[in-house]
Structures are given as structure tokens and as C-alpha cells.
Amino acid sequence: MPGAVDPAGYDQSVHFLKLGVGICRKESLTMPYNFSFPYPVVDPGKWTVNQSGETELKFSHRIHFQGWAYSYEKKLSLRDNELHIAHSLENTGEKPLYSWAYSHNLFQIKNRTVGPE
């Protein structure tokens, strides 16, 4: 399946679309994709943050690149002393998007990770 490992457009150009990051640039056309490599971001797309009351934040990311486009939303809400996280990803482009579903658990409060130590 194309794009299941490599981001959209990676095999076609020096520029490619990485979900949740934006349009990135690789060093050469022959460079194999490396998820952990710090590719320069040439266009981060449009990020917005909206707060709803004191207990809810919504982050939105929208971008379009060579026929690929998406709208991503992540909502954080506090309910009864619990943190709830909801995600949505909508393909708004003409080309299909393929991706492994992943979510980073990098949440910290006062520079301390949450959960068992």
C-alpha cells in the first residue's frame, strides 16, 4: 500500500507531506524515509488553537500539497478529574492518504510525566 510507511509524495519529489507536521524537504531524491530524521519544514500549514471554557482545548491543522490535503483535529477535555483526548482526520484532497495510526503520549505536567513511575 503506497504511503503506509512513507509520507505522501515522498517518492515523487524533494518535498513531501508529513501528517501533523506539514510540508517537509528531504536532502536528496534517493534518501530513504526515516521517521525520526529531522526533515526541515518548509510549510507548516495552518494551525489553530481554540479554547472552550476552562476545560476544553481544540487543536486544528489544515494543509494542501500537490493534490493531498487534510483536516486534523485533536480535542483535549477535562471531565470529572479525567483527561479525555479525541482525534479526527479527514482527507480533503483529491489523492488518497495512507497512514499508520499513532498518537504520541508525551503529556507532562510541571515537567513530570503522568502515570506510574
PDB file of C-alpha atoms in Angstrom:
ATOM      1  CA  MET A   1       0.000   0.000   0.000  1.00  0.00           C
ATOM      2  CA  PRO A   2       1.637   3.299  -1.035  1.00  0.00           C
ATOM      3  CA  GLY A   3       2.200   5.754   1.790  1.00  0.00           C
ATOM      4  CA  ALA A   4       1.685   3.187   4.563  1.00  0.00           C
ATOM      5  CA  VAL A   5       5.264   3.828   5.667  1.00  0.00           C
ATOM      6  CA  ASP A   6       6.413   6.782   3.566  1.00  0.00           C
ATOM      7  CA  PRO A   7       4.565  10.128   3.758  1.00  0.00           C
ATOM      8  CA  ALA A   8       2.510  11.452   0.830  1.00  0.00           C
ATOM      9  CA  GLY A   9       4.720  12.436  -2.107  1.00  0.00           C
ATOM     10  CA  TYR A  10       7.955  11.180  -0.544  1.00  0.00           C
ATOM     11  CA  ASP A  11       8.879   9.023  -3.546  1.00  0.00           C
ATOM     12  CA  GLN A  12       7.979  11.731  -6.101  1.00  0.00           C
ATOM     13  CA  SER A  13       9.751  14.916  -5.074  1.00  0.00           C
ATOM     14  CA  VAL A  14      12.215  16.578  -2.726  1.00  0.00           C
ATOM     15  CA  HIS A  15       9.151  17.920  -0.861  1.00  0.00           C
ATOM     16  CA  PHE A  16       6.593  15.694   0.871  1.00  0.00           C
ATOM     17  CA  LEU A  17       3.627  15.935   3.231  1.00  0.00           C
ATOM     18  CA  LYS A  18       4.061  14.549   6.745  1.00  0.00           C
ATOM     19  CA  LEU A  19       0.824  14.287   8.729  1.00  0.00           C
ATOM     20  CA  GLY A  20       0.772  16.528  11.773  1.00  0.00           C
ATOM     21  CA  VAL A  21       3.951  18.313  10.678  1.00  0.00           C
ATOM     22  CA  GLY A  22       3.479  19.938   7.259  1.00  0.00           C
ATOM     23  CA  ILE A  23       5.412  20.047   4.013  1.00  0.00           C
ATOM     24  CA  CYS A  24       8.986  18.884   4.594  1.00  0.00           C
ATOM     25  CA  ARG A  25      12.131  18.735   2.466  1.00  0.00           C
ATOM     26  CA  LYS A  26      14.463  15.765   2.137  1.00  0.00           C
ATOM     27  CA  GLU A  27      18.158  16.073   1.397  1.00  0.00           C
ATOM     28  CA  SER A  28      18.051  14.134  -1.906  1.00  0.00           C
ATOM     29  CA  LEU A  29      15.659  12.199  -4.141  1.00  0.00           C
ATOM     30  CA  THR A  30      17.425   8.925  -3.282  1.00  0.00           C
ATOM     31  CA  MET A  31      17.297   9.366   0.503  1.00  0.00           C
ATOM     32  CA  PRO A  32      15.154   6.590   2.054  1.00  0.00           C
ATOM     33  CA  TYR A  33      12.488   7.768   4.501  1.00  0.00           C
ATOM     34  CA  ASN A  34      13.429   7.815   8.185  1.00  0.00           C
ATOM     35  CA  PHE A  35      10.583   8.585  10.613  1.00  0.00           C
ATOM     36  CA  SER A  36      12.983  10.017  13.222  1.00  0.00           C
ATOM     37  CA  PHE A  37      15.044  12.225  10.873  1.00  0.00           C
ATOM     38  CA  PRO A  38      14.530  15.988  11.494  1.00  0.00           C
ATOM     39  CA  TYR A  39      13.449  16.983   7.970  1.00  0.00           C
ATOM     40  CA  PRO A  40      13.252  20.773   7.533  1.00  0.00           C
ATOM     41  CA  VAL A  41       9.651  22.037   7.473  1.00  0.00           C
ATOM     42  CA  VAL A  42       9.107  24.371   4.503  1.00  0.00           C
ATOM     43  CA  ASP A  43       5.378  24.950   5.138  1.00  0.00           C
ATOM     44  CA  PRO A  44       3.751  24.054   8.466  1.00  0.00           C
ATOM     45  CA  GLY A  45       0.230  24.583   7.111  1.00  0.00           C
ATOM     46  CA  LYS A  46      -2.367  26.363   9.204  1.00  0.00           C
ATOM     47  CA  TRP A  47      -2.544  25.538  12.910  1.00  0.00           C
ATOM     48  CA  THR A  48      -5.248  26.971  15.154  1.00  0.00           C
ATOM     49  CA  VAL A  49      -5.983  26.521  18.852  1.00  0.00           C
ATOM     50  CA  ASN A  50      -9.410  27.226  20.325  1.00  0.00           C
ATOM     51  CA  GLN A  51     -10.380  27.146  23.979  1.00  0.00           C
ATOM     52  CA  SER A  52     -13.939  26.368  25.026  1.00  0.00           C
ATOM     53  CA  GLY A  53     -14.450  27.345  28.627  1.00  0.00           C
ATOM     54  CA  GLU A  54     -11.905  26.309  31.223  1.00  0.00           C
ATOM     55  CA  THR A  55     -11.931  22.584  30.465  1.00  0.00           C
ATOM     56  CA  GLU A  56     -11.530  22.140  26.696  1.00  0.00           C
ATOM     57  CA  LEU A  57      -8.901  22.861  24.024  1.00  0.00           C
ATOM     58  CA  LYS A  58      -9.113  22.045  20.319  1.00  0.00           C
ATOM     59  CA  PHE A  59      -6.059  21.999  18.033  1.00  0.00           C
ATOM     60  CA  SER A  60      -6.658  22.043  14.263  1.00  0.00           C
ATOM     61  CA  HIS A  61      -4.214  21.501  11.394  1.00  0.00           C
ATOM     62  CA  ARG A  62      -5.087  22.074   7.742  1.00  0.00           C
ATOM     63  CA  ILE A  63      -2.783  21.812   4.740  1.00  0.00           C
ATOM     64  CA  HIS A  64      -2.837  21.168   0.967  1.00  0.00           C
ATOM     65  CA  PHE A  65       0.059  19.798  -1.094  1.00  0.00           C
ATOM     66  CA  GLN A  66       0.031  18.606  -4.728  1.00  0.00           C
ATOM     67  CA  GLY A  67      -3.453  17.046  -4.516  1.00  0.00           C
ATOM     68  CA  TRP A  68      -3.107  15.731  -0.967  1.00  0.00           C
ATOM     69  CA  ALA A  69      -4.906  17.665   1.747  1.00  0.00           C
ATOM     70  CA  TYR A  70      -6.326  17.015   5.168  1.00  0.00           C
ATOM     71  CA  SER A  71      -8.025  18.491   8.184  1.00  0.00           C
ATOM     72  CA  TYR A  72      -6.854  17.128  11.542  1.00  0.00           C
ATOM     73  CA  GLU A  73      -8.389  17.957  14.903  1.00  0.00           C
ATOM     74  CA  LYS A  74      -7.347  16.982  18.409  1.00  0.00           C
ATOM     75  CA  LYS A  75      -9.579  17.839  21.352  1.00  0.00           C
ATOM     76  CA  LEU A  76      -8.444  17.757  24.982  1.00  0.00           C
ATOM     77  CA  SER A  77     -11.096  17.985  27.671  1.00  0.00           C
ATOM     78  CA  LEU A  78     -11.231  17.579  31.428  1.00  0.00           C
ATOM     79  CA  ARG A  79     -14.236  15.701  32.825  1.00  0.00           C
ATOM     80  CA  ASP A  80     -14.573  14.538  36.409  1.00  0.00           C
ATOM     81  CA  ASN A  81     -10.821  14.700  37.076  1.00  0.00           C
ATOM     82  CA  GLU A  82     -10.003  12.768  33.854  1.00  0.00           C
ATOM     83  CA  LEU A  83      -8.257  13.945  30.710  1.00  0.00           C
ATOM     84  CA  HIS A  84     -10.064  12.881  27.516  1.00  0.00           C
ATOM     85  CA  ILE A  85      -8.332  13.056  24.127  1.00  0.00           C
ATOM     86  CA  ALA A  86     -10.236  12.765  20.830  1.00  0.00           C
ATOM     87  CA  HIS A  87      -8.746  12.833  17.311  1.00  0.00           C
ATOM     88  CA  SER A  88     -10.211  13.143  13.835  1.00  0.00           C
ATOM     89  CA  LEU A  89      -8.505  13.118  10.430  1.00  0.00           C
ATOM     90  CA  GLU A  90     -10.424  13.974   7.256  1.00  0.00           C
ATOM     91  CA  ASN A  91      -8.976  13.639   3.757  1.00  0.00           C
ATOM     92  CA  THR A  92      -9.948  16.883   1.973  1.00  0.00           C
ATOM     93  CA  GLY A  93      -7.763  16.354  -1.106  1.00  0.00           C
ATOM     94  CA  GLU A  94      -8.148  14.558  -4.414  1.00  0.00           C
ATOM     95  CA  LYS A  95      -5.476  11.923  -3.675  1.00  0.00           C
ATOM     96  CA  PRO A  96      -5.819   9.178  -1.061  1.00  0.00           C
ATOM     97  CA  LEU A  97      -3.878   9.439   2.194  1.00  0.00           C
ATOM     98  CA  TYR A  98      -2.410   6.338   3.817  1.00  0.00           C
ATOM     99  CA  SER A  99      -1.048   6.349   7.325  1.00  0.00           C
ATOM    100  CA  TRP A 100      -0.382   4.206  10.337  1.00  0.00           C
ATOM    101  CA  ALA A 101      -2.488   5.472  13.220  1.00  0.00           C
ATOM    102  CA  TYR A 102      -0.306   6.729  16.029  1.00  0.00           C
ATOM    103  CA  SER A 103      -0.553   9.217  18.841  1.00  0.00           C
ATOM    104  CA  HIS A 104       2.315  10.450  20.957  1.00  0.00           C
ATOM    105  CA  ASN A 105       1.959  10.117  24.715  1.00  0.00           C
ATOM    106  CA  LEU A 106       4.271  12.986  25.579  1.00  0.00           C
ATOM    107  CA  PHE A 107       1.973  14.690  28.072  1.00  0.00           C
ATOM    108  CA  GLN A 108       3.649  16.352  31.072  1.00  0.00           C
ATOM    109  CA  ILE A 109       2.505  18.497  33.987  1.00  0.00           C
ATOM    110  CA  LYS A 110       5.128  20.757  35.578  1.00  0.00           C
ATOM    111  CA  ASN A 111       7.865  18.860  33.666  1.00  0.00           C
ATOM    112  CA  ARG A 112       6.742  15.496  35.082  1.00  0.00           C
ATOM    113  CA  THR A 113       5.248  12.667  33.076  1.00  0.00           C
ATOM    114  CA  VAL A 114       1.850  11.347  34.120  1.00  0.00           C
ATOM    115  CA  GLY A 115       1.156   7.758  35.082  1.00  0.00           C
ATOM    116  CA  PRO A 116       3.048   5.171  37.112  1.00  0.00           C
ATOM    117  CA  GLU A 117       6.695   5.952  37.787  1.00  0.00           C
TER     118      GLU A 117
END
